[in-house]
GROMACS .gro file of C-alpha atoms in nm:
model
  479
    1MET     CA    1   2.105  -3.508   1.949
    2ASN     CA    2   2.432  -3.499   1.759
    3GLN     CA    3   2.738  -3.615   1.951
    4ASN     CA    4   2.870  -3.262   1.914
    5LYS     CA    5   2.591  -3.051   2.061
    6LEU     CA    6   2.460  -2.745   1.881
    7TYR     CA    7   2.505  -2.432   2.093
    8PRO     CA    8   2.315  -2.125   1.968
    9ILE     CA    9   2.513  -1.809   2.047
   10ILE     CA   10   2.299  -1.497   2.036
   11ILE     CA   11   2.490  -1.170   2.017
   12ALA     CA   12   2.282  -0.909   2.200
   13GLY     CA   13   2.546  -0.651   2.281
   14GLY     CA   14   2.451  -0.370   2.045
   15SER     CA   15   2.345  -0.025   2.154
   16GLY     CA   16   2.249   0.107   1.811
   17SER     CA   17   2.103   0.448   1.740
   18ARG     CA   18   1.945   0.392   1.398
   19LEU     CA   19   1.601   0.322   1.548
   20TRP     CA   20   1.607   0.618   1.785
   21PRO     CA   21   1.395   0.731   1.967
   22LEU     CA   22   1.264   0.379   2.039
   23SER     CA   23   1.615   0.235   2.065
   24ARG     CA   24   1.832   0.388   2.338
   25THR     CA   25   2.176   0.305   2.478
   26LEU     CA   26   2.023   0.141   2.786
   27TYR     CA   27   1.733  -0.018   2.595
   28PRO     CA   28   1.854  -0.098   2.241
   29LYS     CA   29   1.650  -0.247   1.960
   30GLN     CA   30   1.716  -0.616   2.036
   31PHE     CA   31   1.498  -0.577   2.347
   32LEU     CA   32   1.217  -0.396   2.167
   33SER     CA   33   0.900  -0.549   2.026
   34ILE     CA   34   0.884  -0.378   1.688
   35ASN     CA   35   0.752  -0.643   1.449
   36GLY     CA   36   0.551  -0.881   1.662
   37GLU     CA   37   0.442  -0.966   2.015
   38GLY     CA   38   0.781  -1.063   2.156
   39SER     CA   39   1.104  -0.868   2.152
   40MET     CA   40   1.359  -0.920   1.876
   41LEU     CA   41   1.571  -1.123   2.120
   42GLN     CA   42   1.273  -1.342   2.206
   43SER     CA   43   1.191  -1.385   1.836
   44THR     CA   44   1.550  -1.496   1.772
   45ILE     CA   45   1.514  -1.758   2.045
   46GLY     CA   46   1.174  -1.859   1.908
   47ARG     CA   47   1.312  -1.950   1.566
   48LEU     CA   48   1.537  -2.208   1.734
   49HIS     CA   49   1.235  -2.415   1.840
   50GLY     CA   50   1.248  -2.732   1.632
   51LEU     CA   51   1.626  -2.739   1.603
   52ASP     CA   52   1.819  -3.009   1.790
   53CYS     CA   53   2.009  -2.770   2.015
   54VAL     CA   54   2.078  -2.680   2.378
   55PRO     CA   55   1.943  -2.356   2.534
   56PRO     CA   56   2.122  -2.057   2.381
   57PHE     CA   57   2.401  -1.851   2.527
   58VAL     CA   58   2.309  -1.483   2.515
   59ILE     CA   59   2.599  -1.239   2.515
   60CYS     CA   60   2.512  -0.887   2.626
   61ASN     CA   61   2.654  -0.578   2.788
   62GLU     CA   62   2.650  -0.579   3.165
   63LYS     CA   63   2.422  -0.272   3.162
   64HIS     CA   64   2.154  -0.478   2.984
   65ARG     CA   65   2.177  -0.785   3.207
   66PHE     CA   66   1.844  -0.754   3.385
   67ILE     CA   67   1.650  -0.681   3.065
   68ALA     CA   68   1.805  -0.984   2.895
   69ALA     CA   69   1.746  -1.210   3.197
   70GLU     CA   70   1.381  -1.107   3.228
   71GLN     CA   71   1.315  -1.161   2.858
   72LEU     CA   72   1.480  -1.503   2.868
   73GLN     CA   73   1.283  -1.594   3.179
   74ASN     CA   74   0.958  -1.493   3.009
   75VAL     CA   75   1.018  -1.751   2.734
   76GLY     CA   76   1.151  -2.021   2.969
   77GLN     CA   77   1.512  -2.000   2.846
   78LEU     CA   78   1.697  -1.854   3.147
   79THR     CA   79   1.938  -2.128   3.254
   80GLY     CA   80   2.249  -1.949   3.380
   81ASN     CA   81   2.328  -1.876   3.016
   82VAL     CA   82   2.380  -1.498   3.001
   83ILE     CA   83   2.743  -1.405   2.930
   84LEU     CA   84   2.818  -1.049   3.037
   85GLU     CA   85   3.063  -0.831   2.847
   86PRO     CA   86   3.217  -0.567   3.077
   87ALA     CA   87   3.296  -0.361   2.765
   88ALA     CA   88   3.199  -0.370   2.398
   89ARG     CA   89   3.472  -0.545   2.198
   90ASN     CA   90   3.285  -0.650   1.882
   91THR     CA   91   3.193  -0.997   1.757
   92ALA     CA   92   3.527  -1.182   1.735
   93PRO     CA   93   3.593  -1.159   2.114
   94ALA     CA   94   3.227  -1.217   2.202
   95ILE     CA   95   3.218  -1.541   2.002
   96ALA     CA   96   3.554  -1.643   2.150
   97LEU     CA   97   3.408  -1.613   2.502
   98ALA     CA   98   3.116  -1.836   2.405
   99ALA     CA   99   3.345  -2.087   2.231
  100LEU     CA  100   3.573  -2.114   2.534
  101ILE     CA  101   3.281  -2.160   2.773
  102ALA     CA  102   3.115  -2.417   2.544
  103CYS     CA  103   3.442  -2.614   2.523
  104LYS     CA  104   3.469  -2.600   2.902
  105ASN     CA  105   3.117  -2.745   2.922
  106GLU     CA  106   3.199  -3.015   2.666
  107PRO     CA  107   3.563  -3.115   2.739
  108ASP     CA  108   3.540  -3.440   2.543
  109HIS     CA  109   3.358  -3.299   2.239
  110ASN     CA  110   3.374  -3.019   1.986
  111PRO     CA  111   3.043  -2.831   2.019
  112LEU     CA  112   2.895  -2.658   1.717
  113LEU     CA  113   2.830  -2.285   1.754
  114LEU     CA  114   2.536  -2.131   1.570
  115VAL     CA  115   2.607  -1.758   1.589
  116LEU     CA  116   2.305  -1.529   1.550
  117ALA     CA  117   2.236  -1.160   1.598
  118ALA     CA  118   1.959  -1.076   1.844
  119ASP     CA  119   1.831  -0.783   1.640
  120HIS     CA  120   1.758  -0.938   1.299
  121VAL     CA  121   1.426  -1.045   1.150
  122VAL     CA  122   1.382  -1.389   0.988
  123GLU     CA  123   1.031  -1.439   0.855
  124GLU     CA  124   1.057  -1.800   0.734
  125ARG     CA  125   1.150  -2.022   1.029
  126LYS     CA  126   1.141  -2.355   0.846
  127ALA     CA  127   1.369  -2.231   0.567
  128PHE     CA  128   1.606  -2.096   0.831
  129GLN     CA  129   1.616  -2.428   1.018
  130ASP     CA  130   1.661  -2.621   0.693
  131ALA     CA  131   1.964  -2.405   0.612
  132VAL     CA  132   2.112  -2.460   0.958
  133ASN     CA  133   2.068  -2.838   0.931
  134SER     CA  134   2.223  -2.832   0.583
  135ALA     CA  135   2.526  -2.646   0.721
  136ILE     CA  136   2.597  -2.895   1.000
  137PRO     CA  137   2.791  -3.142   0.777
  138LEU     CA  138   3.006  -2.853   0.655
  139ALA     CA  139   3.085  -2.746   1.010
  140GLU     CA  140   3.151  -3.104   1.118
  141ASN     CA  141   3.400  -3.120   0.832
  142GLY     CA  142   3.595  -2.827   0.979
  143LYS     CA  143   3.447  -2.551   0.764
  144LEU     CA  144   3.355  -2.209   0.898
  145VAL     CA  145   3.012  -2.151   0.749
  146THR     CA  146   2.859  -1.811   0.691
  147PHE     CA  147   2.499  -1.780   0.574
  148GLY     CA  148   2.460  -1.557   0.269
  149ILE     CA  149   2.124  -1.398   0.203
  150VAL     CA  150   2.014  -1.426  -0.159
  151PRO     CA  151   1.961  -1.058  -0.252
  152ASP     CA  152   1.636  -0.936  -0.404
  153ALA     CA  153   1.738  -0.571  -0.443
  154PRO     CA  154   2.057  -0.367  -0.501
  155GLU     CA  155   2.095  -0.289  -0.132
  156THR     CA  156   2.370  -0.042  -0.043
  157GLY     CA  157   2.334  -0.080   0.332
  158TYR     CA  158   2.471  -0.434   0.356
  159GLY     CA  159   2.812  -0.590   0.309
  160TYR     CA  160   2.831  -0.866   0.046
  161ILE     CA  161   2.996  -1.207   0.007
  162LEU     CA  162   3.136  -1.312  -0.330
  163ARG     CA  163   3.101  -1.685  -0.384
  164GLY     CA  164   3.375  -1.899  -0.535
  165ASP     CA  165   3.366  -2.261  -0.649
  166VAL     CA  166   3.108  -2.511  -0.527
  167ASN     CA  167   3.233  -2.668  -0.205
  168SER     CA  168   3.286  -3.042  -0.233
  169THR     CA  169   3.152  -3.134   0.113
  170GLU     CA  170   2.840  -3.348   0.081
  171ILE     CA  171   2.533  -3.179   0.229
  172ASP     CA  172   2.158  -3.185   0.178
  173VAL     CA  173   2.067  -3.276  -0.182
  174ASP     CA  174   1.862  -2.955  -0.212
  175SER     CA  175   2.145  -2.728  -0.093
  176VAL     CA  176   2.467  -2.605  -0.249
  177ALA     CA  177   2.750  -2.435  -0.061
  178PHE     CA  178   3.034  -2.234  -0.208
  179ASP     CA  179   3.385  -2.149  -0.101
  180VAL     CA  180   3.408  -1.782  -0.005
  181ALA     CA  181   3.600  -1.583  -0.266
  182ALA     CA  182   3.581  -1.247  -0.087
  183PHE     CA  183   3.397  -1.036   0.168
  184VAL     CA  184   3.300  -0.703   0.015
  185GLU     CA  185   3.222  -0.374   0.191
  186LYS     CA  186   2.893  -0.188   0.143
  187PRO     CA  187   2.879  -0.084  -0.225
  188ASP     CA  188   2.748   0.226  -0.399
  189GLN     CA  189   2.426   0.200  -0.600
  190LYS     CA  190   2.581   0.108  -0.936
  191THR     CA  191   2.807  -0.153  -0.779
  192ALA     CA  192   2.513  -0.303  -0.587
  193GLU     CA  193   2.316  -0.329  -0.911
  194ARG     CA  194   2.609  -0.510  -1.072
  195TYR     CA  195   2.633  -0.749  -0.776
  196LEU     CA  196   2.262  -0.828  -0.802
  197SER     CA  197   2.267  -0.894  -1.177
  198SER     CA  198   2.576  -1.120  -1.157
  199GLY     CA  199   2.406  -1.372  -0.924
  200ASN     CA  200   2.741  -1.439  -0.753
  201TYR     CA  201   2.700  -1.216  -0.450
  202TYR     CA  202   2.504  -1.257  -0.126
  203TRP     CA  203   2.423  -1.020   0.154
  204ASN     CA  204   2.643  -1.077   0.457
  205SER     CA  205   2.394  -1.185   0.725
  206GLY     CA  206   2.637  -1.203   1.018
  207MET     CA  207   2.515  -1.557   1.095
  208PHE     CA  208   2.769  -1.839   1.127
  209LEU     CA  209   2.805  -2.208   1.208
  210PHE     CA  210   3.133  -2.379   1.302
  211GLN     CA  211   3.298  -2.602   1.557
  212ALA     CA  212   3.399  -2.413   1.871
  213ARG     CA  213   3.753  -2.553   1.874
  214ARG     CA  214   3.792  -2.492   1.500
  215TYR     CA  215   3.707  -2.125   1.547
  216LEU     CA  216   3.954  -2.097   1.833
  217GLU     CA  217   4.223  -2.259   1.617
  218GLU     CA  218   4.173  -2.002   1.344
  219LEU     CA  219   4.160  -1.719   1.597
  220GLU     CA  220   4.490  -1.837   1.743
  221LYS     CA  221   4.640  -1.843   1.394
  222TYR     CA  222   4.528  -1.497   1.287
  223ARG     CA  223   4.456  -1.302   1.608
  224PRO     CA  224   4.633  -1.468   1.902
  225ASP     CA  225   4.607  -1.142   2.098
  226ILE     CA  226   4.227  -1.167   2.097
  227LEU     CA  227   4.234  -1.532   2.197
  228GLN     CA  228   4.477  -1.475   2.483
  229ALA     CA  229   4.271  -1.190   2.629
  230CYS     CA  230   3.953  -1.399   2.609
  231GLN     CA  231   4.122  -1.703   2.762
  232GLU     CA  232   4.232  -1.492   3.058
  233ALA     CA  233   3.885  -1.341   3.088
  234VAL     CA  234   3.718  -1.683   3.094
  235ALA     CA  235   3.979  -1.840   3.325
  236ASN     CA  236   3.878  -1.592   3.595
  237ALA     CA  237   3.505  -1.592   3.518
  238GLU     CA  238   3.252  -1.603   3.801
  239ILE     CA  239   2.899  -1.740   3.812
  240ASP     CA  240   2.655  -1.483   3.950
  241ASN     CA  241   2.309  -1.643   3.960
  242ASP     CA  242   2.203  -1.649   3.592
  243PHE     CA  243   2.504  -1.452   3.472
  244ILE     CA  244   2.854  -1.555   3.367
  245ARG     CA  245   3.086  -1.266   3.453
  246VAL     CA  246   3.420  -1.276   3.274
  247ASP     CA  247   3.724  -1.098   3.416
  248LYS     CA  248   3.676  -0.725   3.354
  249MET     CA  249   4.040  -0.622   3.340
  250ALA     CA  250   4.142  -0.902   3.105
  251PHE     CA  251   3.851  -0.845   2.866
  252GLU     CA  252   3.902  -0.469   2.853
  253MET     CA  253   4.255  -0.538   2.726
  254CYS     CA  254   4.110  -0.733   2.431
  255PRO     CA  255   4.124  -0.567   2.086
  256ASP     CA  256   3.797  -0.454   1.929
  257GLU     CA  257   3.750  -0.661   1.612
  258SER     CA  258   3.470  -0.819   1.412
  259ILE     CA  259   3.472  -1.189   1.325
  260ASP     CA  260   3.483  -1.094   0.955
  261TYR     CA  261   3.811  -0.904   0.989
  262ALA     CA  262   3.967  -1.127   1.255
  263VAL     CA  263   3.896  -1.469   1.101
  264MET     CA  264   3.652  -1.505   0.813
  265GLU     CA  265   3.841  -1.287   0.563
  266LYS     CA  266   4.167  -1.470   0.639
  267THR     CA  267   4.077  -1.836   0.679
  268SER     CA  268   4.098  -2.074   0.383
  269ASP     CA  269   3.803  -2.274   0.520
  270ALA     CA  270   3.526  -2.013   0.489
  271VAL     CA  271   3.216  -2.145   0.314
  272VAL     CA  272   2.898  -1.956   0.225
  273LEU     CA  273   2.560  -2.131   0.228
  274PRO     CA  274   2.289  -1.929   0.048
  275MET     CA  275   1.955  -1.883   0.222
  276SER     CA  276   1.625  -1.712   0.137
  277VAL     CA  277   1.443  -1.670   0.467
  278GLY     CA  278   1.286  -1.323   0.464
  279TRP     CA  279   1.587  -1.174   0.642
  280SER     CA  280   1.645  -0.812   0.744
  281ASP     CA  281   1.885  -0.653   0.990
  282VAL     CA  282   1.622  -0.382   1.055
  283GLY     CA  283   1.897  -0.126   1.020
  284SER     CA  284   1.671   0.177   0.974
  285TRP     CA  285   1.315   0.297   1.006
  286SER     CA  286   1.269   0.257   0.630
  287SER     CA  287   1.375  -0.109   0.647
  288LEU     CA  288   1.132  -0.165   0.933
  289TRP     CA  289   0.857  -0.006   0.722
  290ALA     CA  290   0.952  -0.235   0.432
  291ILE     CA  291   0.915  -0.560   0.629
  292SER     CA  292   0.598  -0.459   0.817
  293HIS     CA  293   0.237  -0.517   0.715
  294HIS     CA  294   0.097  -0.222   0.518
  295ASP     CA  295  -0.259  -0.097   0.487
  296SER     CA  296  -0.416  -0.015   0.151
  297GLU     CA  297  -0.238   0.325   0.144
  298GLY     CA  298   0.099   0.170   0.218
  299ASN     CA  299   0.106   0.288   0.579
  300VAL     CA  300   0.230   0.107   0.889
  301GLN     CA  301   0.069   0.221   1.214
  302HIS     CA  302   0.133   0.129   1.577
  303GLY     CA  303  -0.055   0.262   1.878
  304ASP     CA  304  -0.319   0.535   1.886
  305VAL     CA  305  -0.290   0.673   1.533
  306ILE     CA  306  -0.543   0.848   1.309
  307SER     CA  307  -0.433   0.932   0.954
  308HIS     CA  308  -0.603   1.115   0.668
  309ASN     CA  309  -0.471   1.142   0.314
  310THR     CA  310  -0.146   0.976   0.427
  311GLU     CA  311   0.060   0.741   0.209
  312ASN     CA  312   0.359   0.509   0.244
  313SER     CA  313   0.440   0.625   0.597
  314TYR     CA  314   0.537   0.465   0.927
  315VAL     CA  315   0.360   0.615   1.230
  316TYR     CA  316   0.432   0.494   1.583
  317ALA     CA  317   0.253   0.629   1.891
  318GLU     CA  318   0.379   0.517   2.230
  319SER     CA  319   0.156   0.738   2.446
  320GLY     CA  320  -0.126   0.963   2.338
  321LEU     CA  321  -0.288   1.021   2.001
  322VAL     CA  322  -0.075   1.087   1.692
  323THR     CA  323  -0.247   1.219   1.379
  324THR     CA  324  -0.124   1.283   1.024
  325VAL     CA  325  -0.288   1.475   0.743
  326GLY     CA  326  -0.174   1.507   0.382
  327VAL     CA  327   0.172   1.353   0.422
  328LYS     CA  328   0.366   1.098   0.222
  329ASP     CA  329   0.681   0.890   0.277
  330LEU     CA  330   0.728   1.000   0.638
  331ILE     CA  331   0.855   0.829   0.950
  332VAL     CA  332   0.678   0.959   1.262
  333VAL     CA  333   0.779   0.806   1.596
  334GLN     CA  334   0.645   0.939   1.925
  335THR     CA  335   0.772   0.823   2.264
  336LYS     CA  336   0.707   0.965   2.610
  337ASP     CA  337   1.003   1.203   2.589
  338ALA     CA  338   1.086   1.250   2.219
  339VAL     CA  339   0.934   1.274   1.871
  340LEU     CA  340   1.106   1.189   1.542
  341ILE     CA  341   0.973   1.312   1.206
  342ALA     CA  342   1.186   1.211   0.910
  343ASN     CA  343   1.162   1.161   0.537
  344LYS     CA  344   1.174   0.788   0.468
  345SER     CA  345   1.459   0.834   0.222
  346GLU     CA  346   1.682   1.010   0.478
  347VAL     CA  347   1.647   0.794   0.790
  348GLN     CA  348   2.014   0.693   0.779
  349ASP     CA  349   2.083   1.041   0.916
  350VAL     CA  350   1.891   0.974   1.237
  351LYS     CA  351   2.231   0.892   1.387
  352LYS     CA  352   2.331   1.257   1.329
  353ILE     CA  353   2.044   1.366   1.552
  354VAL     CA  354   2.166   1.122   1.817
  355GLU     CA  355   2.519   1.260   1.788
  356ARG     CA  356   2.386   1.613   1.839
  357ILE     CA  357   2.184   1.505   2.142
  358LYS     CA  358   2.502   1.361   2.291
  359ALA     CA  359   2.705   1.671   2.206
  360GLU     CA  360   2.451   1.895   2.380
  361GLY     CA  361   2.477   1.693   2.701
  362ARG     CA  362   2.119   1.568   2.687
  363ASN     CA  363   2.016   1.214   2.785
  364GLU     CA  364   1.742   1.123   2.535
  365HIS     CA  365   1.990   0.905   2.345
  366HIS     CA  366   2.086   0.716   2.658
  367ILE     CA  367   1.774   0.624   2.846
  368HIS     CA  368   1.397   0.612   2.812
  369ARG     CA  369   1.170   0.790   3.053
  370GLU     CA  370   1.069   0.438   3.155
  371VAL     CA  371   1.360   0.251   3.316
  372TYR     CA  372   1.374  -0.123   3.392
  373ARG     CA  373   1.520  -0.273   3.707
  374PRO     CA  374   1.544  -0.636   3.827
  375TRP     CA  375   1.249  -0.578   4.061
  376GLY     CA  376   1.033  -0.398   3.800
  377LYS     CA  377   1.045  -0.051   3.644
  378TYR     CA  378   0.986   0.319   3.701
  379ASP     CA  379   0.854   0.597   3.482
  380SER     CA  380   0.969   0.955   3.546
  381ILE     CA  381   0.641   1.138   3.494
  382ASP     CA  382   0.729   1.488   3.622
  383ASP     CA  383   1.013   1.692   3.766
  384GLY     CA  384   1.087   2.047   3.869
  385ASN     CA  385   1.294   2.253   4.109
  386ARG     CA  386   1.371   2.027   4.410
  387TYR     CA  387   1.115   1.757   4.321
  388GLN     CA  388   1.063   1.451   4.100
  389VAL     CA  389   0.758   1.230   4.051
  390LYS     CA  390   0.791   0.866   3.942
  391ARG     CA  391   0.544   0.585   3.883
  392ILE     CA  392   0.698   0.265   4.019
  393THR     CA  393   0.597  -0.093   3.934
  394VAL     CA  394   0.731  -0.377   4.151
  395LYS     CA  395   0.690  -0.739   4.039
  396PRO     CA  396   0.526  -0.990   4.278
  397GLY     CA  397   0.781  -1.126   4.527
  398SER     CA  398   1.035  -0.861   4.432
  399GLY     CA  399   1.166  -0.547   4.594
  400PHE     CA  400   1.485  -0.377   4.698
  401GLU     CA  401   1.686  -0.415   5.015
  402MET     CA  402   1.789  -0.162   5.276
  403ARG     CA  403   1.925   0.174   5.154
  404MET     CA  404   1.924   0.543   5.241
  405HIS     CA  405   1.955   0.880   5.065
  406HIS     CA  406   2.161   1.173   5.192
  407HIS     CA  407   1.993   1.453   4.998
  408ARG     CA  408   1.629   1.361   4.944
  409ALA     CA  409   1.314   1.252   5.120
  410GLU     CA  410   1.050   1.029   4.957
  411HIS     CA  411   0.674   1.003   4.982
  412TRP     CA  412   0.519   0.678   4.851
  413ILE     CA  413   0.149   0.650   4.759
  414ILE     CA  414   0.014   0.301   4.685
  415VAL     CA  415  -0.202   0.294   4.371
  416ALA     CA  416  -0.257  -0.084   4.340
  417GLY     CA  417  -0.132  -0.397   4.514
  418THR     CA  418   0.038  -0.432   4.851
  419ALA     CA  419   0.367  -0.288   4.979
  420GLU     CA  420   0.572  -0.405   5.274
  421VAL     CA  421   0.785  -0.106   5.376
  422THR     CA  422   1.052  -0.119   5.644
  423ILE     CA  423   1.181   0.210   5.786
  424ASN     CA  424   1.469   0.159   6.026
  425SER     CA  425   1.338  -0.133   6.235
  426SER     CA  426   0.965  -0.069   6.186
  427THR     CA  427   0.769  -0.259   5.918
  428HIS     CA  428   0.444  -0.133   5.762
  429LEU     CA  429   0.197  -0.314   5.535
  430LEU     CA  430   0.032  -0.069   5.296
  431CYS     CA  431  -0.260  -0.121   5.059
  432GLU     CA  432  -0.430   0.081   4.787
  433ASN     CA  433  -0.477   0.453   4.866
  434GLN     CA  434  -0.240   0.441   5.163
  435SER     CA  435   0.091   0.630   5.179
  436ILE     CA  436   0.411   0.658   5.380
  437TYR     CA  437   0.683   0.921   5.425
  438ILE     CA  438   1.055   0.835   5.428
  439PRO     CA  439   1.266   1.116   5.574
  440GLN     CA  440   1.605   1.213   5.435
  441GLY     CA  441   1.888   0.998   5.577
  442THR     CA  442   1.653   0.717   5.689
  443ALA     CA  443   1.727   0.348   5.617
  444HIS     CA  444   1.440   0.181   5.431
  445CYS     CA  445   1.349  -0.110   5.205
  446LEU     CA  446   1.052  -0.227   4.999
  447LEU     CA  447   0.891  -0.564   4.917
  448ASN     CA  448   0.588  -0.663   4.714
  449PRO     CA  449   0.455  -0.961   4.915
  450GLY     CA  450   0.148  -1.007   4.695
  451LYS     CA  451   0.065  -1.201   4.379
  452VAL     CA  452  -0.008  -0.897   4.159
  453PRO     CA  453   0.219  -0.608   4.057
  454LEU     CA  454   0.259  -0.327   4.308
  455GLU     CA  455   0.193   0.016   4.154
  456MET     CA  456   0.290   0.327   4.347
  457ILE     CA  457   0.372   0.695   4.300
  458GLU     CA  458   0.700   0.819   4.445
  459VAL     CA  459   0.748   1.190   4.511
  460ARG     CA  460   1.110   1.290   4.575
  461SER     CA  461   1.200   1.622   4.733
  462GLY     CA  462   1.539   1.762   4.826
  463THR     CA  463   1.852   1.939   4.707
  464TYR     CA  464   1.980   1.649   4.490
  465LEU     CA  465   1.747   1.395   4.332
  466GLU     CA  466   1.958   1.179   4.098
  467GLU     CA  467   1.989   0.798   4.115
  468ASP     CA  468   2.346   0.803   4.247
  469ASP     CA  469   2.237   0.952   4.583
  470ILE     CA  470   2.209   0.611   4.740
  471VAL     CA  471   2.382   0.414   5.015
  472ARG     CA  472   2.317   0.040   4.989
  473PHE     CA  473   2.341  -0.191   5.284
  474SER     CA  474   2.352  -0.509   5.072
  475THR     CA  475   2.545  -0.605   4.758
  476SER     CA  476   2.233  -0.785   4.631
  477ASP     CA  477   2.049  -0.456   4.596
  478TYR     CA  478   2.053  -0.362   4.225
  479LEU     CA  479   1.877  -0.028   4.205
   0.00000   0.00000   0.00000
């Protein structure tokens, strides 16, 4: 391993709406499996295998902490390495937190930070790793490297990087890096075509490599207010099991700024290294269609789908059968609580639907019917006047500690597995097809003592049935 260790920093703080209804505020696209078996976060971690690096830091919103921790644990990469942002403050502060923590871990060295987005697709792992290894000498020489994607189309949805002169730093014989001449905003169609034909522009990938202390030096030069807020947030950070919790008040005072605006557009040491790795930011349903495997009619299908006379469409079925007849260039996405039907050429306006959902006080933009918790998940399968029905899954060895509800009673029916239920001071062991009643205002807790998931149906009844009607008797209870 290099004397200065390579720290991957995976930014997983987004809550994007462009892939609604699959992506929601509390379950955004980086945690979804949309182009493979693992989630996008897990795929990002997977492409690090083979690089000489330490386990990655993952930076995410506090509301996503249990999803991120479970996905890291599932790929054997949960090592107390989840940095929690108490508020969204964009990439410059997020990277500053990681840089400060990495420097604290390596007081006698200058660790290298490989900054990656958790919600991008990279199809060619070896080419990606070759580019990273080629960039290390540049970073060791004090350069702030950004990876520019060699464009293959006049894309108007990406920002661009204009290359300058060839950088003189010696790197891999097969690679050439350039000084950055300018960062350019998303162009119109004619401008994008001109960029493509010139050969001097690259898509801005949002991936970076630089020394941690070098980044902090440039941040202090150009945005000392951001650095000071992050320093205060890290100085008062606390370790909470697998999470690093920075100081909430200090971080909320930090300005909201991207690394491009805060540092990269200002520094004289920005270098762009071109890469061709099959990259996409999966910024819309049409871009997901473009990178997915197509059948002979140009369709992409997921789930229980039957199509007839259908062309160049993306059809996703989460639950139940979805059928299409005589359609072309459509996006059809069905989840348990919402359906999207859009023309493939107009999917950028999905965000307008999300804005309207918010404006009407609905919650389909915010949360899925299926909600994840540290002990498992629940699916809200029915509700009506004074009742709710949920299907609850509890992981082996997990559960929740003592609590009570002021306004509702609960009836639990065990569908599979074993439940250990304590009501007041009495403990009951329940198996399949058994049930138990928990009266309103009664202290109770639940444990799955078995080796298989516990599946049960919960029926709530009462005057108020929302999740905030809860009194916890332990701070370790996360429901």
